[in-house]
Short mmCIF file of C-alpha atoms in Angstrom, two decimals:
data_model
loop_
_atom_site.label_atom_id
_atom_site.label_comp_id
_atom_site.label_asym_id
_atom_site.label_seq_id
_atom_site.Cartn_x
_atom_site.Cartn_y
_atom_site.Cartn_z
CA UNK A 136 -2.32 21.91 11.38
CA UNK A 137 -1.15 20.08 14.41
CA UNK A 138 -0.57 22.34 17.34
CA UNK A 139 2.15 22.36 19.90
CA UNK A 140 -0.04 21.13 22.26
CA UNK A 141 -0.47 18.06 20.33
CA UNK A 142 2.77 17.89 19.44
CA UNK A 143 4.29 17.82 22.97
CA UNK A 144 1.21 15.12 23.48
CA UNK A 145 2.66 13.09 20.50
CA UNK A 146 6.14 13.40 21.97
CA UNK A 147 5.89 11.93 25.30
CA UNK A 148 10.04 11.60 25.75
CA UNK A 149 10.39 14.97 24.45
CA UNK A 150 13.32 16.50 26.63
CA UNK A 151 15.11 19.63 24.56
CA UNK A 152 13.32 22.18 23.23
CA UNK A 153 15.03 25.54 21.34
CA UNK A 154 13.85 28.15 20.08
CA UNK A 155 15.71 30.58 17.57
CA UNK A 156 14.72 33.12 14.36
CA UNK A 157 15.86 36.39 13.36
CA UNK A 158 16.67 39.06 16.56
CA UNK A 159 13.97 40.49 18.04
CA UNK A 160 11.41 38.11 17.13
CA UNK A 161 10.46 36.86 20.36
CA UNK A 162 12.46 33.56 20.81
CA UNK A 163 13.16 34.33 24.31
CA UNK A 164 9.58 35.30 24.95
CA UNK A 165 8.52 32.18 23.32
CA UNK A 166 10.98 29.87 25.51
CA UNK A 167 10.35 31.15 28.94
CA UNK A 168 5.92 30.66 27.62
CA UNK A 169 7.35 26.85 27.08
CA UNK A 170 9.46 26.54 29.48
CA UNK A 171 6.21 27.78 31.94
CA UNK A 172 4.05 25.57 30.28
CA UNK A 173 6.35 22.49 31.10
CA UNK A 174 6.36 23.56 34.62
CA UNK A 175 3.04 23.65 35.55
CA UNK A 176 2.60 20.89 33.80
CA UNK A 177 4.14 19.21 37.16
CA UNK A 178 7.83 18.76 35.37
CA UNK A 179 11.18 20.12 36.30
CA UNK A 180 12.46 22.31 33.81
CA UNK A 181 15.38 24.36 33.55
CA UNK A 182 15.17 27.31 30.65
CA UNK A 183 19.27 28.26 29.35
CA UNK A 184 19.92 31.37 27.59
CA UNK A 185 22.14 30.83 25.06
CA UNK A 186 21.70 34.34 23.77
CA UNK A 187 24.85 36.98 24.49
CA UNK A 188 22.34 39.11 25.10
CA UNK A 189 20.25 37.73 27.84
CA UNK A 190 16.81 38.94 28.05
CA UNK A 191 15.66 36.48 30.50
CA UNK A 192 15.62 38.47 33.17
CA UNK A 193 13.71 40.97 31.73
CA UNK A 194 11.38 38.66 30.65
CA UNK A 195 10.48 37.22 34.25
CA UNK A 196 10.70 40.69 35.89
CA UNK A 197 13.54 38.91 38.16
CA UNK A 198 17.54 38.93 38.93
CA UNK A 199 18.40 35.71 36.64
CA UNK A 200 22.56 37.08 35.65
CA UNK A 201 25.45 35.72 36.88
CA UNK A 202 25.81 32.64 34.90
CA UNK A 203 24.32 30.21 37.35
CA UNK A 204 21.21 27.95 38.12
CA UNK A 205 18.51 29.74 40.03
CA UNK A 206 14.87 29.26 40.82
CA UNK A 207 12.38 31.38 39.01
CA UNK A 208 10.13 33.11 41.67
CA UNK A 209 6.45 32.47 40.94
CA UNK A 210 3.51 30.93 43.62
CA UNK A 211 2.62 27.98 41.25
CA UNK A 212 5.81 26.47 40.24
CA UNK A 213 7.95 26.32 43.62
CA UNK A 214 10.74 23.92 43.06
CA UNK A 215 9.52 23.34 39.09
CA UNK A 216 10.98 26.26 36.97
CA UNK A 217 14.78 27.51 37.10
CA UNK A 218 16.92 29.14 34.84
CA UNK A 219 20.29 29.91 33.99
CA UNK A 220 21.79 33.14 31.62
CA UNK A 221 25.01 31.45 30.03
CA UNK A 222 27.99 34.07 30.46
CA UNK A 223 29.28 34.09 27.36
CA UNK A 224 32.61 35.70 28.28
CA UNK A 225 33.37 33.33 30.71
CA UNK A 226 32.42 30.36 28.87
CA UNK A 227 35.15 31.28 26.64
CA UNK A 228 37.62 32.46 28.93
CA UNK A 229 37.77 28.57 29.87
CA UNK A 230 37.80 27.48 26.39
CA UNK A 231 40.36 28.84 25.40
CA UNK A 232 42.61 27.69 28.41
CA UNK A 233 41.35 24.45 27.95
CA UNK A 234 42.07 24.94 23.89
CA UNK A 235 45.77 26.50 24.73
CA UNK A 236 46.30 23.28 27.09
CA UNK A 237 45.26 20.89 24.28
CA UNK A 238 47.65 22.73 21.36
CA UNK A 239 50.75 22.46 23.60
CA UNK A 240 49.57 19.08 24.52
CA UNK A 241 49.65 18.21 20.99
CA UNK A 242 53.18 19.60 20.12
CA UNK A 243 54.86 18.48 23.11
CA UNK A 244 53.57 14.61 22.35
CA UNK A 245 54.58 14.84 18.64
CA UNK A 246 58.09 16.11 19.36
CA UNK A 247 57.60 19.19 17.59
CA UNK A 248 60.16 21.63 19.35
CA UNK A 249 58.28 24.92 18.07
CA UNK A 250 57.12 27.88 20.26
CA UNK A 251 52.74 26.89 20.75
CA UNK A 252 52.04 30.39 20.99
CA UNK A 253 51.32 31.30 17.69
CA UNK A 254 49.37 28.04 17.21
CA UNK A 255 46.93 28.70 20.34
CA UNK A 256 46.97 31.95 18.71
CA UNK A 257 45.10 30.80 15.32
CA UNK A 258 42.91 28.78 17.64
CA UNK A 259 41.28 30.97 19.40
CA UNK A 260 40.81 33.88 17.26
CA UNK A 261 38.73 32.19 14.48
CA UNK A 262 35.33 33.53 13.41
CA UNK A 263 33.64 30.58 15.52
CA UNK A 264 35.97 30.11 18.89
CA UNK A 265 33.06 31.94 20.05
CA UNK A 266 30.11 29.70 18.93
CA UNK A 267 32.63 26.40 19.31
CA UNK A 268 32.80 27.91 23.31
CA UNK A 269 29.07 27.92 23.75
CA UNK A 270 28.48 24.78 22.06
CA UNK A 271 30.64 23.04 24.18
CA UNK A 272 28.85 24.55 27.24
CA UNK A 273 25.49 23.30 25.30
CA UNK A 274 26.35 19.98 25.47
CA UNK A 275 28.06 19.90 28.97
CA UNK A 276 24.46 21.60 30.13
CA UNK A 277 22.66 18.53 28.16
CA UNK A 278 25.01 16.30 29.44
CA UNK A 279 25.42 17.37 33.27
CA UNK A 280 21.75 18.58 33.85
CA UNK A 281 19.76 16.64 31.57
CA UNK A 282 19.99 14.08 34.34
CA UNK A 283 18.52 16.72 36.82
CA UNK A 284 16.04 18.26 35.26
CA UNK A 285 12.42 16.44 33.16
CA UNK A 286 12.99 18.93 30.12
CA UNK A 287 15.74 22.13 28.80
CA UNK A 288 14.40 24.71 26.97
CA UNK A 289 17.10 26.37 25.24
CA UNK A 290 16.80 30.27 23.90
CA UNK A 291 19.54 30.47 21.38
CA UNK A 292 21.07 33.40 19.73
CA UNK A 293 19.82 35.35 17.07
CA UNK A 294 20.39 33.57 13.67
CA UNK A 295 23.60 33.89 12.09
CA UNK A 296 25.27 32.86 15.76
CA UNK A 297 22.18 29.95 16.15
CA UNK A 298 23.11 28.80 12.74
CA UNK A 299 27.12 28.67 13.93
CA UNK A 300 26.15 26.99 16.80
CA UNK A 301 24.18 24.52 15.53
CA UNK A 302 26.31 23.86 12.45
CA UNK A 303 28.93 23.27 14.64
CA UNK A 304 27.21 19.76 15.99
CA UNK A 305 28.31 18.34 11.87
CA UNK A 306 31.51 19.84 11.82
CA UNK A 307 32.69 19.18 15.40
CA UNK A 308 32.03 15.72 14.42
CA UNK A 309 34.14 15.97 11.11
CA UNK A 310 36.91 17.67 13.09
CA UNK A 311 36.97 15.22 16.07
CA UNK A 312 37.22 11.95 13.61
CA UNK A 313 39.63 13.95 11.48
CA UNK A 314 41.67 14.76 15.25
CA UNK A 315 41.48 10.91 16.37
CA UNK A 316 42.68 9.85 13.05
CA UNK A 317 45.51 11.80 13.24
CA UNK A 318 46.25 11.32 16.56
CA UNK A 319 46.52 7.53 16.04
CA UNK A 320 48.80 7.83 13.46
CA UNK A 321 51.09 9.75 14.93
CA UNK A 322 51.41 7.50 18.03
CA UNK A 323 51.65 4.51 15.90
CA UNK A 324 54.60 5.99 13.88
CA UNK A 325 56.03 7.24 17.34
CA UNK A 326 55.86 3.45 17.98
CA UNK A 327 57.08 2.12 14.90
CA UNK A 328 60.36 3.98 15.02
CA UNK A 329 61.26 3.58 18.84
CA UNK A 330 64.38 2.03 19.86
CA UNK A 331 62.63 0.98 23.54
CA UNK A 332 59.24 0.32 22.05
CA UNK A 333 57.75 -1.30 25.06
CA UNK A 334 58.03 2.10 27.05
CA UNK A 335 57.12 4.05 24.13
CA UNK A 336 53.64 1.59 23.63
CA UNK A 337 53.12 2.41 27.84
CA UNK A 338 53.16 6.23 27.38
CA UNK A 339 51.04 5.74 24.39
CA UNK A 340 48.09 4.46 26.54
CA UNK A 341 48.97 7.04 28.74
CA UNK A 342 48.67 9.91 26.23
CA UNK A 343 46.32 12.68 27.48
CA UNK A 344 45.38 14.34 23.91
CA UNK A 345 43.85 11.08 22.58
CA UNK A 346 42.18 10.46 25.89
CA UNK A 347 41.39 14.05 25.89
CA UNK A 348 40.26 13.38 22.41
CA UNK A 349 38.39 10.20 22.93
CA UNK A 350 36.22 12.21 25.90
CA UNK A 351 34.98 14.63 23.52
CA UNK A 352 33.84 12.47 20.95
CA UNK A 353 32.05 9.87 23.25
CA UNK A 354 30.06 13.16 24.83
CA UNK A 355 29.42 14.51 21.40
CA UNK A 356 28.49 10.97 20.05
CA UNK A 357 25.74 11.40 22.68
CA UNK A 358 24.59 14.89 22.25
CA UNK A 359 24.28 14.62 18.56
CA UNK A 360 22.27 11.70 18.71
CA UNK A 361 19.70 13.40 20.61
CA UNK A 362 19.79 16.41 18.65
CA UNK A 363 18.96 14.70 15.47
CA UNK A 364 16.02 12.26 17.35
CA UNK A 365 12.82 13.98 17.14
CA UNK A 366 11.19 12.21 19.79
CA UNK A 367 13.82 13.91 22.41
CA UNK A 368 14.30 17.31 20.31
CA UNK A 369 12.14 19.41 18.94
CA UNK A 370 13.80 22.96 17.10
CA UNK A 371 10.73 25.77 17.18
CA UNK A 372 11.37 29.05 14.77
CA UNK A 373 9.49 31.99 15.77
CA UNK A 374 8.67 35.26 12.89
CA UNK A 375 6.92 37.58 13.22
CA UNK A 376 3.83 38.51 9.89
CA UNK A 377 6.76 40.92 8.52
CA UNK A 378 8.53 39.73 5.13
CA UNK A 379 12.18 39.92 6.73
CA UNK A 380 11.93 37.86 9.30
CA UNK A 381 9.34 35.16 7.15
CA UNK A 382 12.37 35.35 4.43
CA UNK A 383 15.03 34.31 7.77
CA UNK A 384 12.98 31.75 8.71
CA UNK A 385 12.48 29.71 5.93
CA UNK A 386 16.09 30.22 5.55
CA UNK A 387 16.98 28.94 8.96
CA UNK A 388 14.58 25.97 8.48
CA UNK A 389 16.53 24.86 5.31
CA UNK A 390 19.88 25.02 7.44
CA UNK A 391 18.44 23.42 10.22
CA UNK A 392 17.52 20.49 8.54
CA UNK A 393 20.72 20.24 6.22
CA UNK A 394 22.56 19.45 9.89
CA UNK A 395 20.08 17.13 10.49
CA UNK A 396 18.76 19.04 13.29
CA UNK A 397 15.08 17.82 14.66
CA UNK A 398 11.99 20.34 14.08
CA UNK A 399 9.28 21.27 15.93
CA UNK A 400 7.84 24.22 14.07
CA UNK A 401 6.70 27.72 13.44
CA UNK A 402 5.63 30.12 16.00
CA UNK A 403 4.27 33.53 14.90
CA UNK A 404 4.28 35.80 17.03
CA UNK A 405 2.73 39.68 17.09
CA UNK A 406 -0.43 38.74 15.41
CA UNK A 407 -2.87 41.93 15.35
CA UNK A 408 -6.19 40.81 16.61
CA UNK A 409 -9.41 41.12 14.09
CA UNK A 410 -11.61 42.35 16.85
CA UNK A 411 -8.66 44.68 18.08
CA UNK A 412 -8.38 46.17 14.31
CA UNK A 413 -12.65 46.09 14.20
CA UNK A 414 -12.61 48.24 17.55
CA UNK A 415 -10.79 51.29 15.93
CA UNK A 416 -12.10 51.34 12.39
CA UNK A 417 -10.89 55.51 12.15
CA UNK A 418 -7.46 53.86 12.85
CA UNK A 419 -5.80 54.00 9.60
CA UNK A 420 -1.92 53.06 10.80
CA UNK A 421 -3.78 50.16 12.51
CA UNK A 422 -6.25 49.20 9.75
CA UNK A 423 -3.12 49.25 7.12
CA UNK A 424 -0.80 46.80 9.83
CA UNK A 425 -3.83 44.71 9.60
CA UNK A 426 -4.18 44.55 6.11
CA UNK A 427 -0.13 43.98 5.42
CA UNK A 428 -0.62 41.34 8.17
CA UNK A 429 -3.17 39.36 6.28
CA UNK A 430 -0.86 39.47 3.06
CA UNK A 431 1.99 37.83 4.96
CA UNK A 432 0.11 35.71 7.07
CA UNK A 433 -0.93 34.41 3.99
CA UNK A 434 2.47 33.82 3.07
CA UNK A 435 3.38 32.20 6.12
CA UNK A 436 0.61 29.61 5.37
CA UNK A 437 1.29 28.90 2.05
CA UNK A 438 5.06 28.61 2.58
CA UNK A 439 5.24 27.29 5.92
CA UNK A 440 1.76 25.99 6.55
CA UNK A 441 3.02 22.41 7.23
CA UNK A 442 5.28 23.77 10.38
CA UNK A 443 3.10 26.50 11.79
CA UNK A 444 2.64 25.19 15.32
CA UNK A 445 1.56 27.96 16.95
CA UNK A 446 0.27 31.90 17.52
CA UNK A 447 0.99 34.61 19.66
CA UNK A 448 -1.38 37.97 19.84
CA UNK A 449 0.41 41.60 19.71
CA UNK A 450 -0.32 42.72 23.43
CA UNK A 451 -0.70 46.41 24.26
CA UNK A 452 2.14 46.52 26.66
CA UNK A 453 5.87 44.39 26.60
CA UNK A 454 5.73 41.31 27.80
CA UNK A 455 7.40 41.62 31.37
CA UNK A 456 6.64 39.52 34.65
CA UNK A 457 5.68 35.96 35.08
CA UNK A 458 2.06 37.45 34.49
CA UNK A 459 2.83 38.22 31.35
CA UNK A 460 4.64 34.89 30.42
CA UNK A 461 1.44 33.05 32.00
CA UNK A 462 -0.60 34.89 29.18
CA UNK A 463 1.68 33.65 26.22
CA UNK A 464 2.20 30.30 27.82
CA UNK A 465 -1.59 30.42 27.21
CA UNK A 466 -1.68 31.64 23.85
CA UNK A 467 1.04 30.15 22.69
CA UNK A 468 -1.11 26.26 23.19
CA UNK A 469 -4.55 27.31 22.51
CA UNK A 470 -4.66 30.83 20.47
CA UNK A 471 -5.21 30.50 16.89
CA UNK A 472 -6.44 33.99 15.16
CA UNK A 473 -9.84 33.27 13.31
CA UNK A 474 -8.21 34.62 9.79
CA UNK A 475 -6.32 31.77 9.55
CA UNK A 476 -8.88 28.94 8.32
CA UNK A 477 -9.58 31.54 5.44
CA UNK A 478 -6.28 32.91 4.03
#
């Protein structure tokens, strides 16, 4: 089993790190422990919550809303650790203008004399404007403050919006070639049949779509390329020793990987102590968690042994305070429960 400590020693240039499962898992728990670790590791790190339900600032005990950058308050890491909770709603409130701008855009360049409403309409109330919004903001974060910052630990949403999100970095792709393609062929036609074609080939270099168009794909070029590289990325799925989120997981890991996605592995998280269970033997609601445990943990090793990375213990109270996140930052590198060699 190679642990994320070796891991991150293995991957020297490694520079985005996410971490996503089924809600309620402890992904967000799990990012701000790596996103500490990072930091007091001497590196500037900035941890983005991708999540619509931030829980960041619950997790650090500390004011981290309003959608910007801010420093995370804590003695050792003064100028190392900051952290942003992405407003969702106003991520896509600019979307969609900047969506609205580009379907008008469209029809006014082709000629087509046809009220955009109804097309900006169909844009921006599809199942995914949502995840297409924060994706974009994903890559403008990579893009703008990669340069800024040593490493980004992304918390992402709970799955089915993760798996949207992600998935999105294939078929933005598909639907950006597809745009540019058609885009080209409508200004060469516009070309082809203009009586002044000199001034028509001018406003054709001038046209705003394609260089709209062209923008996108040269940042998304550059995004996916790190995404996929597993030197620079590294995707970490945390369960808990429960069969419904196990089931998710492996799930999620197949999907991640069919978008080509880089892994970094399995965190499981929750893990019931042995001595804890030994200390209350009369305990039977504990001694019968720690029996189903085993039986799953077992699962978790057979199924996922490969990717298990690392282990977090159930603690007796939430985990709340940059105390707290110290303590799984810990666990997370070096904890591994002594049932584990056996199962």
């Amino acid at each position: 089993m190679q642990t994320i400590a070796q891991l991150f020693e293995a991957r020297p240039r490694l520079k985005y790190v996410f971490t996503g499962g089924k809600g309620g898992v402890g992904k967000t728990v799990s990012a701000a422990a790596l996103a500490y670790h990072f930091s007091r590791e001497g590196r500037k790190i900035l941890l983005a919550s991708l999540n619509p339900v931030h829980s960041l600032s619950s997790v650090f005990g500390q004011d981290l809303r309003g959608g910007t950058i801010r420093p995370v308050s804590a003695p050792d890491l003064v100028g190392k650790l900051y952290a942003s909770e992405v407003e969702a709603t106003d991520v896509v409130d600019r979307y969609r203008v900047n969506i609205a701008h580009r379907v008008r855009e469209f029809l006014k360049w082709a000629d087509i004399p046809v009220d955009a409403k109804p097309f900006v309409n169909i844009a921006v109330t599809n199942p995914a404007f949502e995840e297409a919004a924060m994706f974009d903001k994903m890559v403008d974060i990579m893009l703008t403050e990669g340069e800024n910052y040593d490493a980004i630990v992304f918390d992402t949403a709970a799955v089915a919006n993760a798996v949207r999100l992600i998935g999105l970095s294939k078929i933005y792709g598909l639907w950006l070639g597809r745009m540019i393609q058609s885009r080209q062929e409508a200004l060469s036609m516009k070309i082809q049949y203009a009586f002044r074609k000199e001034k028509v080939m001018d406003e054709v270099k001038k046209d705003p779509l394609m260089s709209d168009l062209l923008s996108m794909n040269a940042r998304f070029r550059q995004v996916k390329g790190v995404l996929v590289d597993p030197e620079q990325t590294a995707f970490f799925f945390v369960t808990l020793p429960l069969a419904l989120p196990i089931a998710v997981v492996k799930r999620f890991i197949n999907m991640v990987r069919s978008y080509d996605i880089a892994i970094g592995g399995v965190i499981v998280n929750q893990l019931i102590k042995r001595e804890t269970a030994a200390a209350s033997p009369g305990d039977e609601y504990l001694q019968g968690k720690f029996t189903e445990q085993l039986g799953y943990a077992r699962t978790i090793k057979r199924d996922l042994g490969d990717l298990v990375r690392g282990f977090v213990p159930l603690y007796p109270k939430e985990v709340t305070g940059v105390e707290k996140v110290v303590d799984v930052a810990n666990d997370i590198l070096g904890f591994v429960p002594d049932f584990w060699p056996d199962l």
